[in-house]
mmCIF file of C-alpha atoms in Angstrom:
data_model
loop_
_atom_site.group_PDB
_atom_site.id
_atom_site.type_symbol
_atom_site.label_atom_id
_atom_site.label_comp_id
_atom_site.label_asym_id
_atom_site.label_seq_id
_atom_site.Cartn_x
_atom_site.Cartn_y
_atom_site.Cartn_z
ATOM 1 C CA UNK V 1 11.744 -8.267 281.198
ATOM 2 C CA UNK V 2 13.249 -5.587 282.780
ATOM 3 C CA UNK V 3 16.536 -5.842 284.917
ATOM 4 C CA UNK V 4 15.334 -4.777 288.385
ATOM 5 C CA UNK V 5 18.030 -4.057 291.278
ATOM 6 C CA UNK V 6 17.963 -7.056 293.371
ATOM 7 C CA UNK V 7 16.406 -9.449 290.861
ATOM 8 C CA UNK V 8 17.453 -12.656 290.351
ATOM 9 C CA UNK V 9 21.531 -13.015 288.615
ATOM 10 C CA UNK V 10 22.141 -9.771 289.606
ATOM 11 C CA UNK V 11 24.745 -8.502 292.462
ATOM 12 C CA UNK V 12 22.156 -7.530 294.513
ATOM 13 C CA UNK V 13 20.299 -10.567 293.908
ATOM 14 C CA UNK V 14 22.522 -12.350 295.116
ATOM 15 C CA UNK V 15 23.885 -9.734 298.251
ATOM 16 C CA UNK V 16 20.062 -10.127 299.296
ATOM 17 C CA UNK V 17 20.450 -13.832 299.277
ATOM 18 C CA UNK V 18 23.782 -14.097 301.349
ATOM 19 C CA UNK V 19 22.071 -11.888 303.737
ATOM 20 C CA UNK V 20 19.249 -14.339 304.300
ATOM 21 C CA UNK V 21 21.229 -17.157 304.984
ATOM 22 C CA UNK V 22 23.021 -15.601 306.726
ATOM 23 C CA UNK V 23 20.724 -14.226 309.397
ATOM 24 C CA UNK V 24 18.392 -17.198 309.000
ATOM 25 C CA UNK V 25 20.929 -19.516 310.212
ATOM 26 C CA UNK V 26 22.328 -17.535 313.135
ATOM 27 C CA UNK V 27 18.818 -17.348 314.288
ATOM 28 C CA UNK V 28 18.521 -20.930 314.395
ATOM 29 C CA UNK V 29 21.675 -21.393 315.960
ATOM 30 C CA UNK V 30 21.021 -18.588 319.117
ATOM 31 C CA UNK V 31 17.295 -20.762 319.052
ATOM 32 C CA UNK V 32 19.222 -24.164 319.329
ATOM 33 C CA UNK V 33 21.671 -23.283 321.800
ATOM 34 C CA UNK V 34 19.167 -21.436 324.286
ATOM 35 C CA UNK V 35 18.360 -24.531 327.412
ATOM 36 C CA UNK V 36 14.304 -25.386 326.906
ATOM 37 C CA UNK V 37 14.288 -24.221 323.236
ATOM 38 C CA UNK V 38 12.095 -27.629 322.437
ATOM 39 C CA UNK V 39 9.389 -27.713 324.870
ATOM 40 C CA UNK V 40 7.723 -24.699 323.365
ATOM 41 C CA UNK V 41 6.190 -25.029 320.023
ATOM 42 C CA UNK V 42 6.195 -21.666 318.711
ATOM 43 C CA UNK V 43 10.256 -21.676 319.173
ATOM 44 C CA UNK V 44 10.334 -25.351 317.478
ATOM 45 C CA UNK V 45 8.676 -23.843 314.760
ATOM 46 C CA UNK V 46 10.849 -20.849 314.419
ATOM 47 C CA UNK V 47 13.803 -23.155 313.940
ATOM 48 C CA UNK V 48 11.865 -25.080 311.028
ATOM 49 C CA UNK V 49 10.754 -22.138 309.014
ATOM 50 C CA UNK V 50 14.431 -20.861 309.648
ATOM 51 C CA UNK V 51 15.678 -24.295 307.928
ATOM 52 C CA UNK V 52 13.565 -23.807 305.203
ATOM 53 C CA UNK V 53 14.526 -20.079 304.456
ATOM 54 C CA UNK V 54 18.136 -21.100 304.605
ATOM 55 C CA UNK V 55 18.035 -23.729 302.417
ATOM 56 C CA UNK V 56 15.173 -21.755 299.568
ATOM 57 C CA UNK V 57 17.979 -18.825 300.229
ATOM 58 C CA UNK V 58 21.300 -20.783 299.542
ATOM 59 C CA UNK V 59 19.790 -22.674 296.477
ATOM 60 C CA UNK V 60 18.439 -19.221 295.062
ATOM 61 C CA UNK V 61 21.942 -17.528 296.054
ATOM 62 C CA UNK V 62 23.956 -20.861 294.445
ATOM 63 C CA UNK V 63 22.021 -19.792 291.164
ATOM 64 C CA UNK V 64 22.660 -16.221 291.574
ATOM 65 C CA UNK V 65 26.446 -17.063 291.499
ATOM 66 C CA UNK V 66 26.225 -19.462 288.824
ATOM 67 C CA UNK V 67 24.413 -17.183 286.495
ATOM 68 C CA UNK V 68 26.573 -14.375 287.383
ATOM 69 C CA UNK V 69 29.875 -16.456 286.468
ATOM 70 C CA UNK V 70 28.357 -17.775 283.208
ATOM 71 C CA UNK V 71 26.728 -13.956 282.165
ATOM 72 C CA UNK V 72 23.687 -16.570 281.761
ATOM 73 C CA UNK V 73 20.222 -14.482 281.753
ATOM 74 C CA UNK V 74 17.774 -15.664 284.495
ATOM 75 C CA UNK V 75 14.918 -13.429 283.534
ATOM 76 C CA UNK V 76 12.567 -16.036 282.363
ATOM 77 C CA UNK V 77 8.320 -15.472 283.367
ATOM 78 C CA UNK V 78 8.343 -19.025 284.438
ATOM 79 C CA UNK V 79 11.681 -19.094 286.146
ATOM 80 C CA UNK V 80 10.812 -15.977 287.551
ATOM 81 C CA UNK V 81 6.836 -17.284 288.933
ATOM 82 C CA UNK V 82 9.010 -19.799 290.611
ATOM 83 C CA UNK V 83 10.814 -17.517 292.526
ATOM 84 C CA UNK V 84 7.710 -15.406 293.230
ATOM 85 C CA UNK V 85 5.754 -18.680 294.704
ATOM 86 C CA UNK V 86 8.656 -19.643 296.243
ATOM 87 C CA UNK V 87 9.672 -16.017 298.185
ATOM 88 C CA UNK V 88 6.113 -15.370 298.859
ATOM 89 C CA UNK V 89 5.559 -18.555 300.571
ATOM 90 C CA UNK V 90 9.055 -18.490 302.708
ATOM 91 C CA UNK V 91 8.528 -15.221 303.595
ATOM 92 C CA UNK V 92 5.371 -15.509 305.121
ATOM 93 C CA UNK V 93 6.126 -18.484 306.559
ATOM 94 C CA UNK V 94 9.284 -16.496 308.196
ATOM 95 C CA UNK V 95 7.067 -13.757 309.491
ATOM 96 C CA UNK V 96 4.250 -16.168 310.823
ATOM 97 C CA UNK V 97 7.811 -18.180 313.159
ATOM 98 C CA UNK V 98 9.093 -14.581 314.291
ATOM 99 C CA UNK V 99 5.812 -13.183 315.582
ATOM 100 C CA UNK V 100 4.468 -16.247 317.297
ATOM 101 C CA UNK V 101 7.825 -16.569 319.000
ATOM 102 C CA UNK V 102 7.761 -13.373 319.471
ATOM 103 C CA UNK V 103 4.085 -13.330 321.181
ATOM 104 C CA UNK V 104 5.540 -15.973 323.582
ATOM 105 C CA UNK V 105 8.362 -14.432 324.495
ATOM 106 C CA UNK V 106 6.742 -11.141 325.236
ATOM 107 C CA UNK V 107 4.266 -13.128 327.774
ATOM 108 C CA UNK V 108 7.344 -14.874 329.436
ATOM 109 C CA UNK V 109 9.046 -11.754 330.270
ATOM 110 C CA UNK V 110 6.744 -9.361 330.516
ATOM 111 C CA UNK V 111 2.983 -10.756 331.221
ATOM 112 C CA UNK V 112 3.928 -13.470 333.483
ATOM 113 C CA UNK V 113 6.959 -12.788 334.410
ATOM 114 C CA UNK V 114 8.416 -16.337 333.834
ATOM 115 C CA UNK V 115 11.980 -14.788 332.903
ATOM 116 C CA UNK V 116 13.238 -13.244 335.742
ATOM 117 C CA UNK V 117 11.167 -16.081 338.398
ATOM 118 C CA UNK V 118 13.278 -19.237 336.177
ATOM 119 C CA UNK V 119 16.463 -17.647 335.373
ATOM 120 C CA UNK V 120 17.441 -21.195 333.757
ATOM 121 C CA UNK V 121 14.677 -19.897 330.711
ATOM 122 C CA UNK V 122 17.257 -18.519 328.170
ATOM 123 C CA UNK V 123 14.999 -14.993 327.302
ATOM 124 C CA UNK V 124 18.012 -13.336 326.332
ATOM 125 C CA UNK V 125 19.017 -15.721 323.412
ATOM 126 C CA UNK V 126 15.349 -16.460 322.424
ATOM 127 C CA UNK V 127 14.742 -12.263 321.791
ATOM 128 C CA UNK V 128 18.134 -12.419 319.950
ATOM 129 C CA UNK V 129 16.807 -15.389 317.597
ATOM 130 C CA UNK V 130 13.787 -13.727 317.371
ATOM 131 C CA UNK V 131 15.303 -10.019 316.369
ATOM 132 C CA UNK V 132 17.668 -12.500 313.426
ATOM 133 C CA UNK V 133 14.162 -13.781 312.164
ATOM 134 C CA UNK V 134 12.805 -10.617 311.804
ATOM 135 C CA UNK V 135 16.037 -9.195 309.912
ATOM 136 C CA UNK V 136 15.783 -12.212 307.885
ATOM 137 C CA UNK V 137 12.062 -11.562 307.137
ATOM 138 C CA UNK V 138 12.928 -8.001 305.766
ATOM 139 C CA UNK V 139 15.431 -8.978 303.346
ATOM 140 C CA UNK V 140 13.306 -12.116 302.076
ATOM 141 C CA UNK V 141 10.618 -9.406 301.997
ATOM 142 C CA UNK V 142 12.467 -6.920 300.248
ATOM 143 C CA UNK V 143 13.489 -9.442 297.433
ATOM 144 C CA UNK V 144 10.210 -11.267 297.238
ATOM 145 C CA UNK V 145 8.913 -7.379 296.471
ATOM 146 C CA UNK V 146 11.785 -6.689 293.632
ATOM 147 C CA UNK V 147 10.482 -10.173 292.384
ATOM 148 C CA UNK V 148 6.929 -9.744 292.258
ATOM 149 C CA UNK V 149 7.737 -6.352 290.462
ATOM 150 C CA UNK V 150 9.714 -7.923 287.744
ATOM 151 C CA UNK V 151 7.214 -10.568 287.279
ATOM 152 C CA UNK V 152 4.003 -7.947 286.865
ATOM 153 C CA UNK V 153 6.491 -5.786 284.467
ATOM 154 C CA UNK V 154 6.655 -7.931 281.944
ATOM 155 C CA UNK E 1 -4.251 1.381 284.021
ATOM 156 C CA UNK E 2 -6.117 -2.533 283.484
ATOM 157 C CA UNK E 3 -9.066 -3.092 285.582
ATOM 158 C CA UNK E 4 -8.237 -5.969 287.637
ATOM 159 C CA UNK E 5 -11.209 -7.972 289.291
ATOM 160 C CA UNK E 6 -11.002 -6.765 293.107
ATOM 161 C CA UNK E 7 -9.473 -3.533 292.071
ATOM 162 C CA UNK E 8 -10.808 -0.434 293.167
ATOM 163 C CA UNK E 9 -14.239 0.860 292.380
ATOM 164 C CA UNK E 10 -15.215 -2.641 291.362
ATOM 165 C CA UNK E 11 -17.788 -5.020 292.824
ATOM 166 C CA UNK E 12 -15.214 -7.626 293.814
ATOM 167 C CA UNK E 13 -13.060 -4.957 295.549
ATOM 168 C CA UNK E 14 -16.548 -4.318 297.784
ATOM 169 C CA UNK E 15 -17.097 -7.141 298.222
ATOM 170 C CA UNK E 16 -13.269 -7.836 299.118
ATOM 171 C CA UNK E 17 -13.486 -5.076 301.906
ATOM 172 C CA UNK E 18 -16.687 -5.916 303.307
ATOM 173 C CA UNK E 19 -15.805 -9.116 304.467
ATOM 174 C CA UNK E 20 -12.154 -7.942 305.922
ATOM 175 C CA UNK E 21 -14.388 -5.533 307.869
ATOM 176 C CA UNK E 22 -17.183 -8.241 309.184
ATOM 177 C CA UNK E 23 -14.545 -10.894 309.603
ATOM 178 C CA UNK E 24 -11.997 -7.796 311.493
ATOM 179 C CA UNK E 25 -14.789 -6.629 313.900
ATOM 180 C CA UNK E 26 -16.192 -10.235 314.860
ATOM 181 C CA UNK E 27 -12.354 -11.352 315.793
ATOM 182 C CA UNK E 28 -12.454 -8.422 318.046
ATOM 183 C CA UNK E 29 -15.561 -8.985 319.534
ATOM 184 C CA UNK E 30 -14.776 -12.532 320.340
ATOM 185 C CA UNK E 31 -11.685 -11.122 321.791
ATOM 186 C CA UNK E 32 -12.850 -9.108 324.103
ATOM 187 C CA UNK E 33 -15.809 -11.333 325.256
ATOM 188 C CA UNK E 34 -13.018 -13.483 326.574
ATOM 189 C CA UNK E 35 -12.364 -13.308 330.216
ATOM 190 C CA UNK E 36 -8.441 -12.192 331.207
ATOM 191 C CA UNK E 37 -7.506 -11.174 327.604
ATOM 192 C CA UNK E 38 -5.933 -7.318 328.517
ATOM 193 C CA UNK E 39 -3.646 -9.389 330.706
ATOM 194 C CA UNK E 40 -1.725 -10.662 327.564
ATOM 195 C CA UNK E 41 -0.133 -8.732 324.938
ATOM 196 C CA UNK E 42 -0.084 -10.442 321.895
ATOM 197 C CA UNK E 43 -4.494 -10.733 322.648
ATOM 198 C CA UNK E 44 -4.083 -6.781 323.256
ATOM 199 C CA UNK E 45 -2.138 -5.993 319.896
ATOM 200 C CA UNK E 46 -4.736 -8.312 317.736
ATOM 201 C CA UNK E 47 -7.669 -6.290 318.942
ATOM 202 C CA UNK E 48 -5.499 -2.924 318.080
ATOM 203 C CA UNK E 49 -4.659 -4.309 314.600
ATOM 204 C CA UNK E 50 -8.021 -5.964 314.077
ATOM 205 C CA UNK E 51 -9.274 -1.966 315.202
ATOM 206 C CA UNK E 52 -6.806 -0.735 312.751
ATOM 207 C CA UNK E 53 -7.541 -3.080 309.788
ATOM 208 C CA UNK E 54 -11.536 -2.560 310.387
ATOM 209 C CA UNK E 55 -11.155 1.467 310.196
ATOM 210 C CA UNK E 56 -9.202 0.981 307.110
ATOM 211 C CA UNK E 57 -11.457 -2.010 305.234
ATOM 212 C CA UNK E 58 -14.582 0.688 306.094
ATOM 213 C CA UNK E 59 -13.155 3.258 304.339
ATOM 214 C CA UNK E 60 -11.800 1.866 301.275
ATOM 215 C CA UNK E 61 -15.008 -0.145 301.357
ATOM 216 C CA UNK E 62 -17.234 3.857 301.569
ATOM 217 C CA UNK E 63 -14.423 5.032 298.932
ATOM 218 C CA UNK E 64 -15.977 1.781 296.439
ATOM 219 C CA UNK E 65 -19.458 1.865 296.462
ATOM 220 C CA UNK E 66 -18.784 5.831 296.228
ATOM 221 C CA UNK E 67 -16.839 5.073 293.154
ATOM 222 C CA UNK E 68 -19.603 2.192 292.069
ATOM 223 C CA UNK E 69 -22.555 5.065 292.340
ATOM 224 C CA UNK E 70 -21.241 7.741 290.939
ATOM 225 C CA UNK E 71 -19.514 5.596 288.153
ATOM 226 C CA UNK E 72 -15.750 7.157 289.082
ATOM 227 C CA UNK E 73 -12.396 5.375 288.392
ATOM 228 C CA UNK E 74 -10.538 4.979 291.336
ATOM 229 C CA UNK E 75 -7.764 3.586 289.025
ATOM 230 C CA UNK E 76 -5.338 6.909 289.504
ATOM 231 C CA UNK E 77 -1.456 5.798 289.781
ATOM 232 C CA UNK E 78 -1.503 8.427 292.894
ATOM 233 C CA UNK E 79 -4.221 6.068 294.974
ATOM 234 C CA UNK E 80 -3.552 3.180 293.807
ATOM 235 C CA UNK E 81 0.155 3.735 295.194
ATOM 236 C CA UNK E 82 -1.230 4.725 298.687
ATOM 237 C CA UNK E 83 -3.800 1.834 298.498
ATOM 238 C CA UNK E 84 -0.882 -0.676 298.381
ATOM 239 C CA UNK E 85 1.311 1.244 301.146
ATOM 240 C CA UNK E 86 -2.042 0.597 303.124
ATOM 241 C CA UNK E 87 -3.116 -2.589 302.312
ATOM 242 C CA UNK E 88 0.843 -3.902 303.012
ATOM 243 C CA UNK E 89 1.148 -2.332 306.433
ATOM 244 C CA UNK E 90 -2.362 -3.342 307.595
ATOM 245 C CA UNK E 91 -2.024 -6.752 306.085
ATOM 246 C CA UNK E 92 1.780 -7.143 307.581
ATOM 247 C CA UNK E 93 0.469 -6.186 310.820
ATOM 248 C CA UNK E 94 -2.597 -8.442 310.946
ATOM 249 C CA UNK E 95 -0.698 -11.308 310.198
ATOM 250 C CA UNK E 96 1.914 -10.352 312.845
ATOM 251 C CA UNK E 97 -1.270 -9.950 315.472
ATOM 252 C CA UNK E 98 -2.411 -13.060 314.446
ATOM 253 C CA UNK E 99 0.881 -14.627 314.510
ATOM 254 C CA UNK E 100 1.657 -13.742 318.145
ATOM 255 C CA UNK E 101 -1.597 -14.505 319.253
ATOM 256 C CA UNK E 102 -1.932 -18.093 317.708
ATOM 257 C CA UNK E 103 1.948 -18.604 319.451
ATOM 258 C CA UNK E 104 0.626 -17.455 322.995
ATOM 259 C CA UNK E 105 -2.598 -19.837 323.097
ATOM 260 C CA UNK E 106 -0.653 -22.547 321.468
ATOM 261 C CA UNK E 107 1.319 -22.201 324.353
ATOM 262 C CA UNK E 108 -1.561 -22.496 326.926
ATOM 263 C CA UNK E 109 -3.280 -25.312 324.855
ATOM 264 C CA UNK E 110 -0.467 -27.558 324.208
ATOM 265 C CA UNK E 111 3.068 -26.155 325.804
ATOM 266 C CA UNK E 112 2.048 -25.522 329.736
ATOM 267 C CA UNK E 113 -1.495 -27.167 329.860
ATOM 268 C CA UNK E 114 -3.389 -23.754 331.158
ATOM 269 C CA UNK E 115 -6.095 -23.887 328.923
ATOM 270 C CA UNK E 116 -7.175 -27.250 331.427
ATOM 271 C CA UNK E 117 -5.888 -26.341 334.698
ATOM 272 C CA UNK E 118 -7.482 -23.200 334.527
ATOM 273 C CA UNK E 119 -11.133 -23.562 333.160
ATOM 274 C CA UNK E 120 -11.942 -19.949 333.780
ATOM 275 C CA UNK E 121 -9.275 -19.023 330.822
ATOM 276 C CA UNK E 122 -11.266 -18.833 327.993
ATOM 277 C CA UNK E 123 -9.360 -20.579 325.277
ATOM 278 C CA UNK E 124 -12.018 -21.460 322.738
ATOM 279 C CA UNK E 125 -12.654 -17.960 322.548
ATOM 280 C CA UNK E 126 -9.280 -16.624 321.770
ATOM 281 C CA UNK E 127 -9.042 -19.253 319.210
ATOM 282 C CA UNK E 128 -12.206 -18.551 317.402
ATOM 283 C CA UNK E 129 -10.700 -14.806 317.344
ATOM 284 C CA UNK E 130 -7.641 -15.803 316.007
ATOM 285 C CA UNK E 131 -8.812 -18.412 313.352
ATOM 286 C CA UNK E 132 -11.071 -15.176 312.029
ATOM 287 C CA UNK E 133 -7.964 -12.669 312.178
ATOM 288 C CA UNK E 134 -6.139 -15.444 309.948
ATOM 289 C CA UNK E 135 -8.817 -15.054 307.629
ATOM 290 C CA UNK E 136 -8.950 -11.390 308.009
ATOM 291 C CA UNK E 137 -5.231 -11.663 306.716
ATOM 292 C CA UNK E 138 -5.908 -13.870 303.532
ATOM 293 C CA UNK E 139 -8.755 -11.333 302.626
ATOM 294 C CA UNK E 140 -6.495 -8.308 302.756
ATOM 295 C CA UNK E 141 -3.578 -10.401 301.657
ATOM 296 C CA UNK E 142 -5.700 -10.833 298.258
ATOM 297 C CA UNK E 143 -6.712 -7.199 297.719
ATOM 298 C CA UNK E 144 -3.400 -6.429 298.648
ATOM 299 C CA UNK E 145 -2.055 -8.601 295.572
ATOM 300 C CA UNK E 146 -4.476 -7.590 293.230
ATOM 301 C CA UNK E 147 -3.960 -3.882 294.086
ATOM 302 C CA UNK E 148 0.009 -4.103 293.902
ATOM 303 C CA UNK E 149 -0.321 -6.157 290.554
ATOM 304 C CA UNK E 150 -2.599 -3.366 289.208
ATOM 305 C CA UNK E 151 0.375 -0.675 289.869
ATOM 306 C CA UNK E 152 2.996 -2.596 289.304
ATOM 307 C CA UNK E 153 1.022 -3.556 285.486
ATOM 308 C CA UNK E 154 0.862 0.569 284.713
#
């Protein structure tokens, strides 16, 4: 197997991973602390698929820096399907929370208005949340790409 | 270059891209059947990307049963490489449309109710149209995989 920038025990495997957490979790903390948050599914949801990329993120990145400390070689096909499965799945999962937040967010303050006719609805902090999902997206997209390479490489 | 089943020039990649096209251009016309849609626009953006991903489907679909009549291989590292820019950016924005739509009439169904104080919106619509850009997405989300596999196995 080739060693691919980004891929698993490598630096940038494990930058990419930091980054994700990272961004994952400050999304779900602007989410949390915006009043109403939990009356509206799509934003409930965000905050779960958030959860889950942090924690798939900070296991991946704990493994990253273990394998890094102990030169250990994580380039393994079924290791590496693992981490395919597992990227692919979080990362759609991430986009599918960011868009349908972002499709209801969009109709509160733009179709119907709701933000600036309830100014107790926290817009502002759910389109920041929303812009940390997407940023978290990108980087669980670009690794799940450097993955999928490495795995069709071999 | 392997030939992959649903690759290029093949009978499963035909087949592949004639059902993203049927399954693209009856979400749309559900869509726009359905009274009040151009007022929201997450329903606006699905019928754009459902447009998008039909003109595309059509001609990759022309561009295979070209390639299956005059017995050509489509398998050149040059198209291949802009077939998987393509598929990725249609598929990515399907699912997005999709996404944002499913989050909006969530919203009305479950969230705020408006799908039964207002009878005139017309919910079952918009869901049919979303439950066929989902599987829209999962068609191009296959030929998408099969298509990146085949360059990234060169």
């Amino acid at each position: 197997m080739k060693v691919v920038v980004g891929s698993p025990g490598t630096v940038g495997g494990l930058l990419l991973r930091t980054g994700q957490c990272l961004f994952a979790a400050s999304s779900i903390a602007f989410m949390v602390s915006a009043s109403g948050f939990s009356s509206y599914t799509a934003f409930c949801y965000l905050v779960a698929s958030m959860g889950l990329q942090t924690l798939w993120s900070l296991g991946l990145g704990c493994l990253d820096s273990y394998a890094l400390r102990m030169k250990r070689n994580l380039h393994n096909p079924v290791l590496v399907s693992l981490f395919v499965v597992g990227d692919w799945v979080t990362a759609t999962l991430s986009l599918a929370a960011a868009c349908s937040s972002a499709g209801v967010t969009l109709l509160f303050s733009k179709d119907v208005g709701f933000c600036s006719l309830y100014p107790l609805l926290s817009c502002r902090k759910y389109e920041i949340s929303i812009a940390l999902a997407f940023i978290t997206w990108l980087l669980i997209a670009v690794s799940s790409l450097f993955m999928f390479w490495l795995l069709a490489s071999v």
